[in-house]
Amino acid sequence: MARPFRRYSAGARWYDVLSGERWVYRAGRVAGIGLMDLQAGDVVLDLGCGTGLNFPLLRRAVGEAGHIVGVDRSADMLAVARARARREGWSNVTFVEADAAELDVDGLRARIGAATGRATADAVLTTYALSVMRDGAAEAWRRAVALVRPGGILAVVDMQPPTGRWRILAPLARLACALGGADIHARPWRLVARDAAPGSVREAAVRGGHIVAAVGRSPGEVAPTARS
Ligand SMILES: C[S@@+](CC[C@H](N)C(=O)[O-])C[C@H]1O[C@@H](n2cnc3c(N)ncnc32)[C@H](O)[C@@H]1O
């Protein structure tokens, strides 16, 4: 775990330009956030938010009345995310520097309550982060899901080797994942299928199957407009 962590500290300021965002990885966040069907006013937890590349799309979906909670263990990645929010004039973003696998669920619930007046989040999204968290991914996901209201949205976007005729690009995809410290075989979107209400899961694959987005509804009350 030590090497990926350094990668996301010293390298934080270069992440947006060197991560392949424009040509490859933006497509995954667009697909995943599109499937989430967020509503204005929603509270979204972005787990392993990094430099906040999801924030513009999330903010467009939840609006000024909504709230984004960005969790990351790298102070340097969060510094870039904070600068983005400052530049855009967004005041409805809460930043949490923490190891997601050791997230203080009650503490964060209290912070969400203080910021939004609600006890829970409407959605959790994690993009290209669970595959980097490796052994801590399942616990990080469990803690994040505990913060989402019944009927809320569970969303994972992550990577695998390209499929079909795009398999020819597998060495490139493996290199990108190795550079980012990600396990290309982790397939963490399976956690959505495991934890979401039966029949609620939708998936999309983009960039030759290299990126998979899975979105479902947390079990319980499945009314999308319900609030806790
Ligand atoms: C590949 S980057 C993805 C960042 C962002 N989600 C995106 O889509 O651009 C992985 C992020 O996960 C964060 N990360 C890795 N392990 C973590 C952990 N245990 N807890 C919280 N964040 C972690 C890293 O600091 C990094 O910002």
mmCIF file of C-alpha atoms and ligand atoms in Angstrom:
data_model
loop_
_atom_site.group_PDB
_atom_site.id
_atom_site.type_symbol
_atom_site.label_atom_id
_atom_site.label_comp_id
_atom_site.label_asym_id
_atom_site.label_seq_id
_atom_site.Cartn_x
_atom_site.Cartn_y
_atom_site.Cartn_z
ATOM 1 C CA MET A 1 0.000 0.000 0.000
ATOM 2 C CA ALA A 2 2.919 2.364 0.596
ATOM 3 C CA ARG A 3 3.885 2.903 -3.039
ATOM 4 C CA PRO A 4 0.443 3.844 -4.398
ATOM 5 C CA PHE A 5 0.028 6.255 -1.496
ATOM 6 C CA ARG A 6 3.269 8.103 -2.448
ATOM 7 C CA ARG A 7 2.134 8.111 -6.073
ATOM 8 C CA TYR A 8 -0.928 10.075 -4.997
ATOM 9 C CA SER A 9 1.000 12.529 -2.892
ATOM 10 C CA ALA A 10 4.043 13.790 -4.822
ATOM 11 C CA GLY A 11 2.229 13.134 -8.129
ATOM 12 C CA ALA A 12 -1.034 14.819 -7.150
ATOM 13 C CA ARG A 13 -0.509 18.023 -9.071
ATOM 14 C CA TRP A 14 0.167 16.092 -12.298
ATOM 15 C CA TYR A 15 -2.678 13.615 -11.888
ATOM 16 C CA ASP A 16 -5.267 15.391 -14.037
ATOM 17 C CA VAL A 17 -2.969 15.659 -17.048
ATOM 18 C CA LEU A 18 -1.077 12.365 -16.747
ATOM 19 C CA SER A 19 -3.889 10.005 -15.787
ATOM 20 C CA GLY A 20 -5.362 9.620 -19.290
ATOM 21 C CA GLU A 21 -8.466 11.492 -18.219
ATOM 22 C CA ARG A 22 -9.305 13.196 -21.478
ATOM 23 C CA TRP A 23 -9.104 10.229 -23.843
ATOM 24 C CA VAL A 24 -9.957 7.300 -21.594
ATOM 25 C CA TYR A 25 -11.115 7.744 -18.024
ATOM 26 C CA ARG A 26 -13.536 10.652 -18.295
ATOM 27 C CA ALA A 27 -15.825 8.367 -20.326
ATOM 28 C CA GLY A 28 -16.201 6.092 -17.293
ATOM 29 C CA ARG A 29 -17.209 8.840 -14.905
ATOM 30 C CA VAL A 30 -19.681 10.212 -17.456
ATOM 31 C CA ALA A 31 -21.217 6.736 -17.872
ATOM 32 C CA GLY A 32 -21.354 6.020 -14.130
ATOM 33 C CA ILE A 33 -22.721 9.372 -13.035
ATOM 34 C CA GLY A 34 -25.241 9.220 -15.894
ATOM 35 C CA LEU A 35 -26.538 5.872 -14.600
ATOM 36 C CA MET A 36 -26.847 7.251 -11.054
ATOM 37 C CA ASP A 37 -29.804 9.441 -11.971
ATOM 38 C CA LEU A 38 -28.964 11.919 -9.197
ATOM 39 C CA GLN A 39 -31.524 14.539 -8.211
ATOM 40 C CA ALA A 40 -31.070 18.189 -7.332
ATOM 41 C CA GLY A 41 -30.417 18.416 -3.597
ATOM 42 C CA ASP A 42 -28.842 14.961 -3.282
ATOM 43 C CA VAL A 43 -25.931 14.336 -0.910
ATOM 44 C CA VAL A 44 -23.188 12.267 -2.604
ATOM 45 C CA LEU A 45 -20.194 10.589 -1.003
ATOM 46 C CA ASP A 46 -17.236 10.364 -3.425
ATOM 47 C CA LEU A 47 -14.981 7.661 -1.965
ATOM 48 C CA GLY A 48 -11.314 8.056 -2.941
ATOM 49 C CA CYS A 49 -12.248 11.316 -4.645
ATOM 50 C CA GLY A 50 -8.650 12.199 -5.556
ATOM 51 C CA THR A 51 -8.357 15.591 -7.226
ATOM 52 C CA GLY A 52 -12.135 15.905 -7.568
ATOM 53 C CA LEU A 53 -12.476 15.041 -11.249
ATOM 54 C CA ASN A 54 -16.011 13.793 -10.529
ATOM 55 C CA PHE A 55 -17.034 17.027 -8.850
ATOM 56 C CA PRO A 56 -18.063 19.044 -11.933
ATOM 57 C CA LEU A 57 -20.406 16.257 -13.083
ATOM 58 C CA LEU A 58 -21.722 15.646 -9.568
ATOM 59 C CA ARG A 59 -22.222 19.313 -8.883
ATOM 60 C CA ARG A 60 -24.119 19.713 -12.170
ATOM 61 C CA ALA A 61 -26.418 16.861 -11.086
ATOM 62 C CA VAL A 62 -27.058 17.829 -7.442
ATOM 63 C CA GLY A 63 -26.929 21.592 -7.896
ATOM 64 C CA GLU A 64 -26.361 24.234 -5.294
ATOM 65 C CA ALA A 65 -28.825 22.615 -2.880
ATOM 66 C CA GLY A 66 -26.965 19.313 -2.966
ATOM 67 C CA HIS A 67 -23.746 18.346 -1.237
ATOM 68 C CA ILE A 68 -20.582 16.436 -2.163
ATOM 69 C CA VAL A 69 -18.487 14.683 0.479
ATOM 70 C CA GLY A 70 -15.036 13.846 -0.874
ATOM 71 C CA VAL A 71 -13.024 11.268 1.068
ATOM 72 C CA ASP A 72 -9.376 10.564 0.291
ATOM 73 C CA ARG A 73 -6.366 9.598 2.340
ATOM 74 C CA SER A 74 -3.968 11.754 0.342
ATOM 75 C CA ALA A 75 -3.719 15.312 1.622
ATOM 76 C CA ASP A 76 -2.081 16.316 -1.679
ATOM 77 C CA MET A 77 -4.883 14.930 -3.843
ATOM 78 C CA LEU A 78 -7.406 16.662 -1.562
ATOM 79 C CA ALA A 79 -5.484 19.929 -1.873
ATOM 80 C CA VAL A 80 -6.022 19.826 -5.658
ATOM 81 C CA ALA A 81 -9.705 18.971 -5.108
ATOM 82 C CA ARG A 82 -10.084 21.853 -2.641
ATOM 83 C CA ALA A 83 -8.481 24.254 -5.112
ATOM 84 C CA ARG A 84 -10.928 23.075 -7.785
ATOM 85 C CA ALA A 85 -13.909 23.756 -5.504
ATOM 86 C CA ARG A 86 -12.501 27.155 -4.530
ATOM 87 C CA ARG A 87 -11.892 28.095 -8.170
ATOM 88 C CA GLU A 88 -15.449 27.133 -9.108
ATOM 89 C CA GLY A 89 -16.930 28.897 -6.067
ATOM 90 C CA TRP A 90 -18.556 25.704 -4.722
ATOM 91 C CA SER A 91 -19.271 25.940 -1.019
ATOM 92 C CA ASN A 92 -21.239 22.698 -0.825
ATOM 93 C CA VAL A 93 -18.281 20.300 -0.721
ATOM 94 C CA THR A 94 -16.952 18.653 2.454
ATOM 95 C CA PHE A 95 -13.422 17.217 2.369
ATOM 96 C CA VAL A 96 -12.440 14.319 4.574
ATOM 97 C CA GLU A 97 -8.828 13.175 4.806
ATOM 98 C CA ALA A 98 -9.024 9.561 5.914
ATOM 99 C CA ASP A 99 -8.127 6.004 5.065
ATOM 100 C CA ALA A 100 -11.450 4.807 3.680
ATOM 101 C CA ALA A 101 -10.961 1.375 5.237
ATOM 102 C CA GLU A 102 -10.847 3.037 8.650
ATOM 103 C CA LEU A 103 -13.518 5.641 7.992
ATOM 104 C CA ASP A 104 -15.190 6.857 11.183
ATOM 105 C CA VAL A 105 -18.784 6.238 10.081
ATOM 106 C CA ASP A 106 -20.438 7.883 13.094
ATOM 107 C CA GLY A 107 -18.105 10.881 12.908
ATOM 108 C CA LEU A 108 -18.776 11.332 9.207
ATOM 109 C CA ARG A 109 -22.520 10.924 9.749
ATOM 110 C CA ALA A 110 -22.303 13.795 12.241
ATOM 111 C CA ARG A 111 -20.369 15.926 9.735
ATOM 112 C CA ILE A 112 -22.902 15.210 6.986
ATOM 113 C CA GLY A 113 -25.661 16.110 9.446
ATOM 114 C CA ALA A 114 -23.980 19.384 10.376
ATOM 115 C CA ALA A 115 -23.425 20.311 6.716
ATOM 116 C CA THR A 116 -26.758 19.198 5.252
ATOM 117 C CA GLY A 117 -29.217 18.633 8.096
ATOM 118 C CA ARG A 118 -29.566 14.982 7.005
ATOM 119 C CA ALA A 119 -28.338 11.879 8.777
ATOM 120 C CA THR A 120 -27.322 9.946 5.660
ATOM 121 C CA ALA A 121 -26.091 10.332 2.097
ATOM 122 C CA ASP A 122 -28.304 9.721 -0.933
ATOM 123 C CA ALA A 123 -25.504 8.086 -2.892
ATOM 124 C CA VAL A 124 -21.980 6.733 -2.815
ATOM 125 C CA LEU A 125 -19.758 6.834 -5.889
ATOM 126 C CA THR A 126 -16.238 5.531 -6.199
ATOM 127 C CA THR A 127 -14.274 5.855 -9.425
ATOM 128 C CA TYR A 128 -10.943 4.107 -10.087
ATOM 129 C CA ALA A 129 -10.268 3.991 -6.348
ATOM 130 C CA LEU A 130 -11.362 0.589 -4.986
ATOM 131 C CA SER A 131 -8.905 -1.156 -7.323
ATOM 132 C CA VAL A 132 -6.141 0.966 -5.759
ATOM 133 C CA MET A 133 -7.285 0.283 -2.178
ATOM 134 C CA ARG A 134 -6.605 -3.449 -2.689
ATOM 135 C CA ASP A 135 -7.057 -5.327 0.618
ATOM 136 C CA GLY A 136 -8.849 -2.373 2.190
ATOM 137 C CA ALA A 137 -11.432 -2.057 -0.599
ATOM 138 C CA ALA A 138 -14.147 -4.305 0.830
ATOM 139 C CA GLU A 139 -14.013 -2.635 4.246
ATOM 140 C CA ALA A 140 -13.927 0.847 2.692
ATOM 141 C CA TRP A 141 -17.001 -0.015 0.632
ATOM 142 C CA ARG A 142 -18.820 -1.490 3.653
ATOM 143 C CA ARG A 143 -18.270 1.689 5.660
ATOM 144 C CA ALA A 144 -19.323 3.945 2.780
ATOM 145 C CA VAL A 145 -22.498 1.938 2.148
ATOM 146 C CA ALA A 146 -23.376 2.264 5.846
ATOM 147 C CA LEU A 147 -23.661 6.016 5.253
ATOM 148 C CA VAL A 148 -26.194 5.690 2.419
ATOM 149 C CA ARG A 149 -29.932 5.808 3.136
ATOM 150 C CA PRO A 150 -32.142 2.815 2.266
ATOM 151 C CA GLY A 151 -33.068 3.128 -1.404
ATOM 152 C CA GLY A 152 -30.019 5.314 -2.041
ATOM 153 C CA ILE A 153 -27.607 4.885 -4.917
ATOM 154 C CA LEU A 154 -24.513 2.623 -4.903
ATOM 155 C CA ALA A 155 -22.093 3.284 -7.784
ATOM 156 C CA VAL A 156 -18.686 1.883 -8.722
ATOM 157 C CA VAL A 157 -16.618 2.724 -11.796
ATOM 158 C CA ASP A 158 -13.380 0.805 -12.248
ATOM 159 C CA MET A 159 -11.065 -0.963 -14.661
ATOM 160 C CA GLN A 160 -10.422 -4.374 -16.168
ATOM 161 C CA PRO A 161 -8.500 -5.586 -19.220
ATOM 162 C CA PRO A 162 -10.232 -4.528 -22.468
ATOM 163 C CA THR A 163 -12.528 -7.120 -23.999
ATOM 164 C CA GLY A 164 -13.347 -8.487 -27.489
ATOM 165 C CA ARG A 165 -11.369 -6.997 -30.338
ATOM 166 C CA TRP A 166 -10.026 -4.349 -27.943
ATOM 167 C CA ARG A 167 -8.017 -7.051 -26.133
ATOM 168 C CA ILE A 168 -5.153 -5.940 -28.336
ATOM 169 C CA LEU A 169 -4.902 -2.890 -26.034
ATOM 170 C CA ALA A 170 -4.604 -5.023 -22.883
ATOM 171 C CA PRO A 171 -0.852 -4.324 -22.437
ATOM 172 C CA LEU A 172 -1.549 -0.571 -22.459
ATOM 173 C CA ALA A 173 -4.388 -0.962 -19.955
ATOM 174 C CA ARG A 174 -2.195 -3.110 -17.722
ATOM 175 C CA LEU A 175 0.547 -0.474 -17.873
ATOM 176 C CA ALA A 176 -1.902 2.320 -16.958
ATOM 177 C CA CYS A 177 -3.170 0.310 -13.980
ATOM 178 C CA ALA A 178 0.334 -0.604 -12.850
ATOM 179 C CA LEU A 179 1.388 3.058 -13.001
ATOM 180 C CA GLY A 180 -1.642 3.983 -10.885
ATOM 181 C CA GLY A 181 -1.103 1.133 -8.411
ATOM 182 C CA ALA A 182 -4.450 -0.432 -9.378
ATOM 183 C CA ASP A 183 -5.242 -4.146 -9.465
ATOM 184 C CA ILE A 184 -6.708 -4.563 -12.960
ATOM 185 C CA HIS A 185 -8.293 -7.854 -11.931
ATOM 186 C CA ALA A 186 -10.089 -6.567 -8.810
ATOM 187 C CA ARG A 187 -13.498 -6.024 -10.555
ATOM 188 C CA PRO A 188 -14.842 -4.064 -7.535
ATOM 189 C CA TRP A 189 -18.151 -3.280 -9.267
ATOM 190 C CA ARG A 190 -19.166 -6.787 -8.141
ATOM 191 C CA LEU A 191 -19.749 -5.187 -4.726
ATOM 192 C CA VAL A 192 -22.680 -3.270 -6.231
ATOM 193 C CA ALA A 193 -24.290 -6.488 -7.514
ATOM 194 C CA ARG A 194 -23.709 -8.060 -4.086
ATOM 195 C CA ASP A 195 -25.125 -5.205 -2.001
ATOM 196 C CA ALA A 196 -27.792 -3.553 -4.141
ATOM 197 C CA ALA A 197 -31.474 -4.470 -4.194
ATOM 198 C CA PRO A 198 -32.129 -7.384 -6.559
ATOM 199 C CA GLY A 199 -33.072 -6.173 -10.026
ATOM 200 C CA SER A 200 -31.832 -2.624 -9.408
ATOM 201 C CA VAL A 201 -28.334 -2.962 -10.907
ATOM 202 C CA ARG A 202 -27.429 -1.426 -14.254
ATOM 203 C CA GLU A 203 -24.013 -1.713 -15.872
ATOM 204 C CA ALA A 204 -22.232 0.027 -18.701
ATOM 205 C CA ALA A 205 -18.860 -0.775 -20.243
ATOM 206 C CA VAL A 206 -16.897 1.850 -22.159
ATOM 207 C CA ARG A 207 -13.502 2.216 -23.826
ATOM 208 C CA GLY A 208 -13.419 -1.288 -25.254
ATOM 209 C CA GLY A 209 -14.692 -2.793 -22.012
ATOM 210 C CA HIS A 210 -11.684 -1.445 -20.083
ATOM 211 C CA ILE A 211 -13.984 0.612 -17.857
ATOM 212 C CA VAL A 212 -17.083 -0.787 -16.186
ATOM 213 C CA ALA A 213 -19.693 1.262 -14.334
ATOM 214 C CA ALA A 214 -22.230 -0.476 -12.089
ATOM 215 C CA VAL A 215 -25.047 1.333 -10.304
ATOM 216 C CA GLY A 216 -27.773 -0.058 -8.047
ATOM 217 C CA ARG A 217 -30.103 0.903 -5.227
ATOM 218 C CA SER A 218 -29.363 0.187 -1.611
ATOM 219 C CA PRO A 219 -31.943 -2.312 -0.284
ATOM 220 C CA GLY A 220 -34.874 -1.034 1.724
ATOM 221 C CA GLU A 221 -37.191 1.706 0.711
ATOM 222 C CA VAL A 222 -36.603 2.060 -3.043
ATOM 223 C CA ALA A 223 -38.344 5.381 -3.619
ATOM 224 C CA PRO A 224 -35.705 7.571 -5.306
ATOM 225 C CA THR A 225 -37.033 10.726 -3.714
ATOM 226 C CA ALA A 226 -37.115 9.396 -0.132
ATOM 227 C CA ARG A 227 -34.951 11.252 2.374
ATOM 228 C CA SER A 228 -33.849 10.149 5.796
HETATM 229 C C1 LIG B 1 -6.653 6.381 -9.282
HETATM 230 S S1 LIG B 1 -7.013 7.592 -8.071
HETATM 231 C C2 LIG B 1 -8.737 7.924 -8.450
HETATM 232 C C3 LIG B 1 -9.144 9.288 -7.977
HETATM 233 C C4 LIG B 1 -10.550 9.726 -8.401
HETATM 234 N N1 LIG B 1 -11.574 8.886 -7.802
HETATM 235 C C5 LIG B 1 -10.706 9.756 -9.897
HETATM 236 O O1 LIG B 1 -11.655 9.172 -10.400
HETATM 237 O O2 LIG B 1 -9.909 10.422 -10.564
HETATM 238 C C6 LIG B 1 -7.140 6.654 -6.583
HETATM 239 C C7 LIG B 1 -7.395 7.512 -5.357
HETATM 240 O O3 LIG B 1 -7.675 6.655 -4.253
HETATM 241 C C8 LIG B 1 -7.060 7.210 -3.103
HETATM 242 N N2 LIG B 1 -6.877 6.129 -2.125
HETATM 243 C C9 LIG B 1 -6.121 5.014 -2.242
HETATM 244 N N3 LIG B 1 -6.223 4.259 -1.141
HETATM 245 C C10 LIG B 1 -7.078 4.913 -0.307
HETATM 246 C C11 LIG B 1 -7.594 4.637 0.975
HETATM 247 N N4 LIG B 1 -7.258 3.514 1.626
HETATM 248 N N5 LIG B 1 -8.458 5.511 1.528
HETATM 249 C C12 LIG B 1 -8.813 6.644 0.866
HETATM 250 N N6 LIG B 1 -8.343 6.957 -0.344
HETATM 251 C C13 LIG B 1 -7.500 6.107 -0.937
HETATM 252 C C14 LIG B 1 -5.758 7.781 -3.615
HETATM 253 O O4 LIG B 1 -5.205 8.724 -2.726
HETATM 254 C C15 LIG B 1 -6.210 8.373 -4.943
HETATM 255 O O5 LIG B 1 -6.617 9.707 -4.773
#
